[in-house]
Amino acid sequence: MAGPGELPYKHNLYKGIPVPDFITAERYKELETVHKTRDDDVYIATYQKSGTTWLQHILYELYDRPQGEQASINDAVPWIQEESQERIDSLLSPRIFKTHDRWDWIVKGDKIKYIYCYRNPKDVCCSYYNHIKRVFVGHYGYSGTISEFFSDIFIKKNASEQGWYWDHVAGWLEQRGNPNILFLTFEDMVDDLKREVLKIVDFLGLECSEEKVDGVVGSSMFDAMSKNPKVNYSWRDGNVKDPNSKFIRKGKVGSWQDELTKEQSDQIDQLTKDLLEIPFDIKIKDTM
């Protein structure tokens, strides 16, 4: 793990790729050598700003809160690379973990279930900029404009946390034949949340009444999530988070149209077509 290099925000490096500065090489080594998987472990995996907290809340409710009442969703569904191994080992089963790991980095197990959610890169770019420039400015110390962020971080190869968006998504999509991975998109969740929650229920083999599913869907809508102090990151206000900025900001598809130029949009379109849509025969929606 190396210290901050030429990138204009606080970070560490792991295998030459930026990661948050609170994640260490020692922790990754611990996960490789000490961590013991359980057959009912579930991993929520995303590139940053792609529905992670949304899915943390959904799964924790579907599983009837296996860790009981917790102060925040990150206590209930921890980021496994951030937590101590002692706490990870102490969690009751089923354990639900959050991660932004690439497929080639993530903890593997024959019976582990993974839910990978990806989002259109234009909205990811704008949400990620808001995340490091406004919401967690006290953590990242980033002061650039969105145009500088686009050129110096997002579009630049391996300058974003967890590496290049297109490499991250492609690495996971290469596993589409893996029966232990459920693939979701942020846009499909916005379009019909109940339909996507039912996919999760079926994938995990859960027995949930319609009343239960409707309750989870209701508590997972944008307005409910933005007002819920256990998921809206208000517990970080005045620490590393700017209390005047919202962690759960818009929850919409296509808000990039207010922030990116046509040239930037076209550049993303070409990369997405060449590296994701054509190779994997998919269509990534950036408007609804």
Tab-separated table of C-alpha atoms in Angstrom:
chain	number	residue	atom	x	y	z
A	1	MET	CA	0.000	0.000	0.000
A	2	ALA	CA	1.402	3.351	-0.985
A	3	GLY	CA	0.593	6.815	0.250
A	4	PRO	CA	-1.016	9.558	-1.798
A	5	GLY	CA	0.581	10.031	-5.181
A	6	GLU	CA	-0.229	12.575	-7.825
A	7	LEU	CA	-3.985	12.225	-7.553
A	8	PRO	CA	-5.737	15.300	-6.130
A	9	TYR	CA	-7.539	13.575	-3.260
A	10	LYS	CA	-6.585	11.544	-0.197
A	11	HIS	CA	-6.190	7.853	-0.950
A	12	ASN	CA	-4.079	4.746	-0.581
A	13	LEU	CA	-2.984	2.422	-3.370
A	14	TYR	CA	-3.619	-1.312	-3.520
A	15	LYS	CA	-2.119	-3.223	-6.430
A	16	GLY	CA	-1.531	0.136	-8.081
A	17	ILE	CA	-5.188	1.191	-7.852
A	18	PRO	CA	-6.583	3.920	-5.558
A	19	VAL	CA	-8.632	2.833	-2.556
A	20	PRO	CA	-9.938	4.863	0.402
A	21	ASP	CA	-7.167	5.887	2.765
A	22	PHE	CA	-8.732	3.950	5.651
A	23	ILE	CA	-8.339	0.613	3.803
A	24	THR	CA	-4.947	-0.992	4.253
A	25	ALA	CA	-2.855	-3.663	2.597
A	26	GLU	CA	-2.754	-5.433	5.959
A	27	ARG	CA	-6.543	-5.715	5.964
A	28	TYR	CA	-6.579	-7.193	2.469
A	29	LYS	CA	-3.917	-9.695	3.552
A	30	GLU	CA	-6.009	-10.579	6.595
A	31	LEU	CA	-9.025	-11.275	4.394
A	32	GLU	CA	-6.886	-13.579	2.250
A	33	THR	CA	-5.254	-15.514	5.089
A	34	VAL	CA	-7.318	-15.239	8.292
A	35	HIS	CA	-10.905	-14.535	7.317
A	36	LYS	CA	-13.207	-17.559	7.359
A	37	THR	CA	-16.172	-17.494	5.011
A	38	ARG	CA	-19.574	-18.909	5.887
A	39	ASP	CA	-21.856	-20.610	3.405
A	40	ASP	CA	-24.651	-18.092	4.002
A	41	ASP	CA	-22.510	-14.952	3.605
A	42	VAL	CA	-23.928	-12.390	1.182
A	43	TYR	CA	-21.896	-9.643	-0.489
A	44	ILE	CA	-23.347	-6.448	-1.931
A	45	ALA	CA	-20.789	-5.338	-4.501
A	46	THR	CA	-20.850	-2.109	-6.503
A	47	TYR	CA	-18.684	0.513	-8.064
A	48	GLN	CA	-19.059	3.557	-5.820
A	49	LYS	CA	-22.268	5.605	-6.088
A	50	SER	CA	-24.228	2.752	-7.654
A	51	GLY	CA	-26.920	1.899	-5.115
A	52	THR	CA	-24.792	0.424	-2.341
A	53	THR	CA	-26.599	1.939	0.651
A	54	TRP	CA	-29.947	1.270	-1.013
A	55	LEU	CA	-29.135	-2.447	-1.228
A	56	GLN	CA	-27.679	-2.549	2.274
A	57	HIS	CA	-31.012	-1.351	3.632
A	58	ILE	CA	-33.080	-3.666	1.422
A	59	LEU	CA	-31.150	-6.807	2.321
A	60	TYR	CA	-31.001	-6.037	6.023
A	61	GLU	CA	-34.785	-5.658	6.107
A	62	LEU	CA	-35.406	-8.763	3.990
A	63	TYR	CA	-33.278	-10.791	6.396
A	64	ASP	CA	-35.165	-9.383	9.418
A	65	ARG	CA	-32.150	-7.499	10.765
A	66	PRO	CA	-29.834	-10.388	11.742
A	67	GLN	CA	-27.559	-8.107	13.801
A	68	GLY	CA	-30.525	-6.499	15.590
A	69	GLU	CA	-31.001	-2.758	15.896
A	70	GLN	CA	-27.846	-0.872	14.987
A	71	ALA	CA	-26.971	2.811	15.059
A	72	SER	CA	-26.330	2.931	11.313
A	73	ILE	CA	-26.643	0.741	8.250
A	74	ASN	CA	-22.843	0.469	8.138
A	75	ASP	CA	-22.895	-1.142	11.579
A	76	ALA	CA	-25.573	-3.572	10.421
A	77	VAL	CA	-24.091	-4.301	6.987
A	78	PRO	CA	-20.387	-3.461	7.316
A	79	TRP	CA	-17.855	-2.638	4.643
A	80	ILE	CA	-15.748	-5.754	5.141
A	81	GLN	CA	-12.459	-4.115	4.134
A	82	GLU	CA	-13.010	-1.339	6.688
A	83	GLU	CA	-13.993	-3.425	9.732
A	84	SER	CA	-11.729	-5.348	12.078
A	85	GLN	CA	-11.633	-9.108	11.655
A	86	GLU	CA	-12.662	-9.486	15.282
A	87	ARG	CA	-15.946	-7.694	14.618
A	88	ILE	CA	-16.537	-9.563	11.350
A	89	ASP	CA	-16.089	-12.861	13.190
A	90	SER	CA	-18.522	-11.786	15.900
A	91	LEU	CA	-21.422	-11.106	13.519
A	92	LEU	CA	-24.392	-13.438	13.597
A	93	SER	CA	-25.311	-15.386	10.484
A	94	PRO	CA	-26.377	-14.593	7.888
A	95	ARG	CA	-23.720	-11.917	7.505
A	96	ILE	CA	-24.323	-9.264	4.860
A	97	PHE	CA	-21.288	-7.328	3.690
A	98	LYS	CA	-20.794	-4.227	1.612
A	99	THR	CA	-17.818	-3.940	-0.721
A	100	HIS	CA	-16.647	-1.922	-3.706
A	101	ASP	CA	-14.157	-4.610	-4.652
A	102	ARG	CA	-13.403	-5.637	-8.183
A	103	TRP	CA	-14.244	-9.276	-8.918
A	104	ASP	CA	-10.591	-10.312	-8.884
A	105	TRP	CA	-10.116	-8.827	-5.401
A	106	ILE	CA	-13.242	-10.005	-3.609
A	107	VAL	CA	-13.375	-12.781	-1.020
A	108	LYS	CA	-14.378	-16.038	-2.731
A	109	GLY	CA	-16.372	-19.005	-1.461
A	110	ASP	CA	-18.247	-21.816	-3.199
A	111	LYS	CA	-21.590	-20.979	-1.583
A	112	ILE	CA	-21.243	-17.229	-1.020
A	113	LYS	CA	-23.924	-15.160	-2.742
A	114	TYR	CA	-22.992	-11.907	-4.476
A	115	ILE	CA	-25.300	-9.148	-5.634
A	116	TYR	CA	-23.621	-6.810	-8.095
A	117	CYS	CA	-25.406	-3.591	-9.002
A	118	TYR	CA	-24.111	-1.250	-11.680
A	119	ARG	CA	-25.269	2.209	-12.758
A	120	ASN	CA	-24.863	4.283	-15.884
A	121	PRO	CA	-21.432	5.958	-15.821
A	122	LYS	CA	-22.690	9.486	-16.419
A	123	ASP	CA	-24.753	9.568	-13.234
A	124	VAL	CA	-21.963	7.722	-11.407
A	125	CYS	CA	-19.512	10.440	-12.440
A	126	CYS	CA	-21.723	13.284	-11.194
A	127	SER	CA	-22.690	11.528	-7.976
A	128	TYR	CA	-19.065	10.578	-7.288
A	129	TYR	CA	-18.002	14.196	-7.806
A	130	ASN	CA	-20.629	15.363	-5.326
A	131	HIS	CA	-19.444	12.650	-2.911
A	132	ILE	CA	-15.798	13.718	-2.774
A	133	LYS	CA	-16.174	17.455	-3.378
A	134	ARG	CA	-19.219	18.308	-1.252
A	135	VAL	CA	-20.482	15.494	0.988
A	136	PHE	CA	-17.181	14.120	2.294
A	137	VAL	CA	-14.967	17.109	1.569
A	138	GLY	CA	-13.520	16.786	5.087
A	139	HIS	CA	-12.271	13.321	4.231
A	140	TYR	CA	-11.027	13.695	0.659
A	141	GLY	CA	-9.828	17.291	0.685
A	142	TYR	CA	-10.747	17.657	-2.982
A	143	SER	CA	-11.239	21.154	-4.414
A	144	GLY	CA	-11.498	20.703	-8.188
A	145	THR	CA	-14.340	21.600	-10.543
A	146	ILE	CA	-16.506	18.925	-12.120
A	147	SER	CA	-14.628	19.363	-15.404
A	148	GLU	CA	-11.336	18.796	-13.583
A	149	PHE	CA	-12.819	15.799	-11.794
A	150	PHE	CA	-14.006	14.350	-15.101
A	151	SER	CA	-10.649	14.681	-16.844
A	152	ASP	CA	-8.261	14.112	-13.914
A	153	ILE	CA	-10.106	11.371	-12.041
A	154	PHE	CA	-13.174	9.755	-13.588
A	155	ILE	CA	-12.202	9.336	-17.231
A	156	LYS	CA	-8.510	8.799	-16.506
A	157	LYS	CA	-7.402	5.194	-16.278
A	158	ASN	CA	-7.136	3.994	-12.658
A	159	ALA	CA	-7.451	7.450	-11.090
A	160	SER	CA	-10.769	6.744	-9.342
A	161	GLU	CA	-11.135	4.667	-6.212
A	162	GLN	CA	-11.404	0.977	-7.167
A	163	GLY	CA	-9.981	1.824	-10.577
A	164	TRP	CA	-11.592	2.617	-13.898
A	165	TYR	CA	-15.387	2.325	-13.974
A	166	TRP	CA	-15.352	0.342	-17.235
A	167	ASP	CA	-12.805	-2.189	-15.958
A	168	HIS	CA	-14.749	-2.671	-12.725
A	169	VAL	CA	-18.099	-3.310	-14.406
A	170	ALA	CA	-16.585	-5.471	-17.156
A	171	GLY	CA	-14.736	-7.611	-14.618
A	172	TRP	CA	-17.995	-8.457	-12.901
A	173	LEU	CA	-20.000	-8.893	-16.109
A	174	GLU	CA	-17.483	-11.499	-17.237
A	175	GLN	CA	-18.962	-13.634	-14.430
A	176	ARG	CA	-22.528	-13.552	-15.770
A	177	GLY	CA	-22.641	-17.337	-16.010
A	178	ASN	CA	-21.895	-17.680	-12.280
A	179	PRO	CA	-25.097	-18.895	-10.555
A	180	ASN	CA	-23.996	-17.335	-7.259
A	181	ILE	CA	-24.101	-13.774	-8.646
A	182	LEU	CA	-27.240	-11.712	-9.167
A	183	PHE	CA	-26.793	-8.748	-11.481
A	184	LEU	CA	-28.965	-5.679	-10.969
A	185	THR	CA	-28.895	-2.158	-12.351
A	186	PHE	CA	-29.619	1.072	-10.538
A	187	GLU	CA	-31.897	2.108	-13.391
A	188	ASP	CA	-34.035	-1.039	-13.094
A	189	MET	CA	-34.394	-0.408	-9.367
A	190	VAL	CA	-35.592	3.133	-10.044
A	191	ASP	CA	-37.985	1.867	-12.716
A	192	ASP	CA	-39.696	-0.817	-10.603
A	193	LEU	CA	-38.267	-1.388	-7.147
A	194	LYS	CA	-40.687	-4.136	-6.155
A	195	ARG	CA	-39.821	-6.171	-9.246
A	196	GLU	CA	-36.110	-5.951	-8.384
A	197	VAL	CA	-36.676	-6.750	-4.708
A	198	LEU	CA	-38.567	-9.874	-5.767
A	199	LYS	CA	-35.536	-10.872	-7.867
A	200	ILE	CA	-33.398	-10.573	-4.740
A	201	VAL	CA	-35.864	-12.633	-2.696
A	202	ASP	CA	-35.861	-15.384	-5.321
A	203	PHE	CA	-32.072	-15.356	-5.731
A	204	LEU	CA	-31.468	-15.667	-1.994
A	205	GLY	CA	-34.174	-18.284	-1.524
A	206	LEU	CA	-35.992	-16.215	1.094
A	207	GLU	CA	-39.575	-16.775	2.138
A	208	CYS	CA	-41.243	-13.382	2.281
A	209	SER	CA	-44.925	-12.583	2.306
A	210	GLU	CA	-46.249	-9.938	-0.071
A	211	GLU	CA	-46.894	-7.759	2.953
A	212	LYS	CA	-43.244	-8.135	3.965
A	213	VAL	CA	-41.995	-7.268	0.478
A	214	ASP	CA	-44.295	-4.249	0.258
A	215	GLY	CA	-43.004	-3.033	3.616
A	216	VAL	CA	-39.386	-3.330	2.505
A	217	VAL	CA	-40.136	-1.561	-0.764
A	218	GLY	CA	-41.948	1.252	1.046
A	219	SER	CA	-39.091	1.859	3.460
A	220	SER	CA	-36.627	1.795	0.548
A	221	MET	CA	-38.189	4.538	-1.556
A	222	PHE	CA	-36.136	7.695	-2.030
A	223	ASP	CA	-38.088	9.940	0.344
A	224	ALA	CA	-38.030	7.349	3.123
A	225	MET	CA	-34.317	6.650	2.690
A	226	SER	CA	-33.366	10.336	2.640
A	227	LYS	CA	-35.167	10.923	5.952
A	228	ASN	CA	-33.915	7.768	7.693
A	229	PRO	CA	-31.027	8.719	10.038
A	230	LYS	CA	-29.707	5.153	9.956
A	231	VAL	CA	-29.017	5.281	6.212
A	232	ASN	CA	-28.617	8.968	5.233
A	233	TYR	CA	-25.163	9.375	6.824
A	234	SER	CA	-26.331	12.170	9.108
A	235	TRP	CA	-24.236	10.493	11.833
A	236	ARG	CA	-21.169	11.830	9.983
A	237	ASP	CA	-22.380	15.463	9.976
A	238	GLY	CA	-19.783	17.906	11.245
A	239	ASN	CA	-17.100	15.208	11.236
A	240	VAL	CA	-15.943	14.427	7.708
A	241	LYS	CA	-19.335	15.125	6.146
A	242	ASP	CA	-20.633	18.590	5.280
A	243	PRO	CA	-23.984	18.807	7.138
A	244	ASN	CA	-25.340	21.021	4.354
A	245	SER	CA	-24.771	18.336	1.694
A	246	LYS	CA	-26.995	15.328	1.218
A	247	PHE	CA	-25.550	11.825	0.957
A	248	ILE	CA	-28.822	10.578	-0.556
A	249	ARG	CA	-29.132	13.351	-3.083
A	250	LYS	CA	-31.552	12.783	-5.980
A	251	GLY	CA	-32.137	9.091	-6.618
A	252	LYS	CA	-32.919	9.803	-10.252
A	253	VAL	CA	-31.723	8.598	-13.627
A	254	GLY	CA	-30.389	11.239	-16.007
A	255	SER	CA	-29.431	14.023	-13.612
A	256	TRP	CA	-26.053	14.081	-15.395
A	257	GLN	CA	-27.742	16.178	-18.099
A	258	ASP	CA	-27.523	19.189	-15.771
A	259	GLU	CA	-23.794	18.742	-15.144
A	260	LEU	CA	-21.888	17.171	-18.051
A	261	THR	CA	-21.078	18.768	-21.375
A	262	LYS	CA	-21.998	17.133	-24.691
A	263	GLU	CA	-18.332	16.379	-25.315
A	264	GLN	CA	-18.025	14.642	-21.942
A	265	SER	CA	-21.256	12.726	-22.554
A	266	ASP	CA	-20.070	11.614	-25.998
A	267	GLN	CA	-16.741	10.441	-24.576
A	268	ILE	CA	-18.517	8.289	-21.999
A	269	ASP	CA	-20.918	6.958	-24.652
A	270	GLN	CA	-18.051	5.747	-26.822
A	271	LEU	CA	-16.257	3.990	-23.961
A	272	THR	CA	-19.487	2.388	-22.771
A	273	LYS	CA	-20.374	1.153	-26.238
A	274	ASP	CA	-16.903	-0.237	-26.963
A	275	LEU	CA	-16.138	-1.763	-23.558
A	276	LEU	CA	-19.518	-2.832	-22.159
A	277	GLU	CA	-22.499	-2.704	-24.499
A	278	ILE	CA	-20.966	-4.457	-27.518
A	279	PRO	CA	-18.838	-7.049	-25.654
A	280	PHE	CA	-21.611	-8.029	-23.218
A	281	ASP	CA	-24.637	-7.403	-25.437
A	282	ILE	CA	-26.281	-5.034	-22.967
A	283	LYS	CA	-27.803	-1.569	-23.075
A	284	ILE	CA	-26.963	0.830	-20.266
A	285	LYS	CA	-29.741	3.382	-19.829
A	286	ASP	CA	-28.694	6.911	-18.902
A	287	THR	CA	-32.181	8.435	-19.111
A	288	MET	CA	-35.638	7.169	-18.212
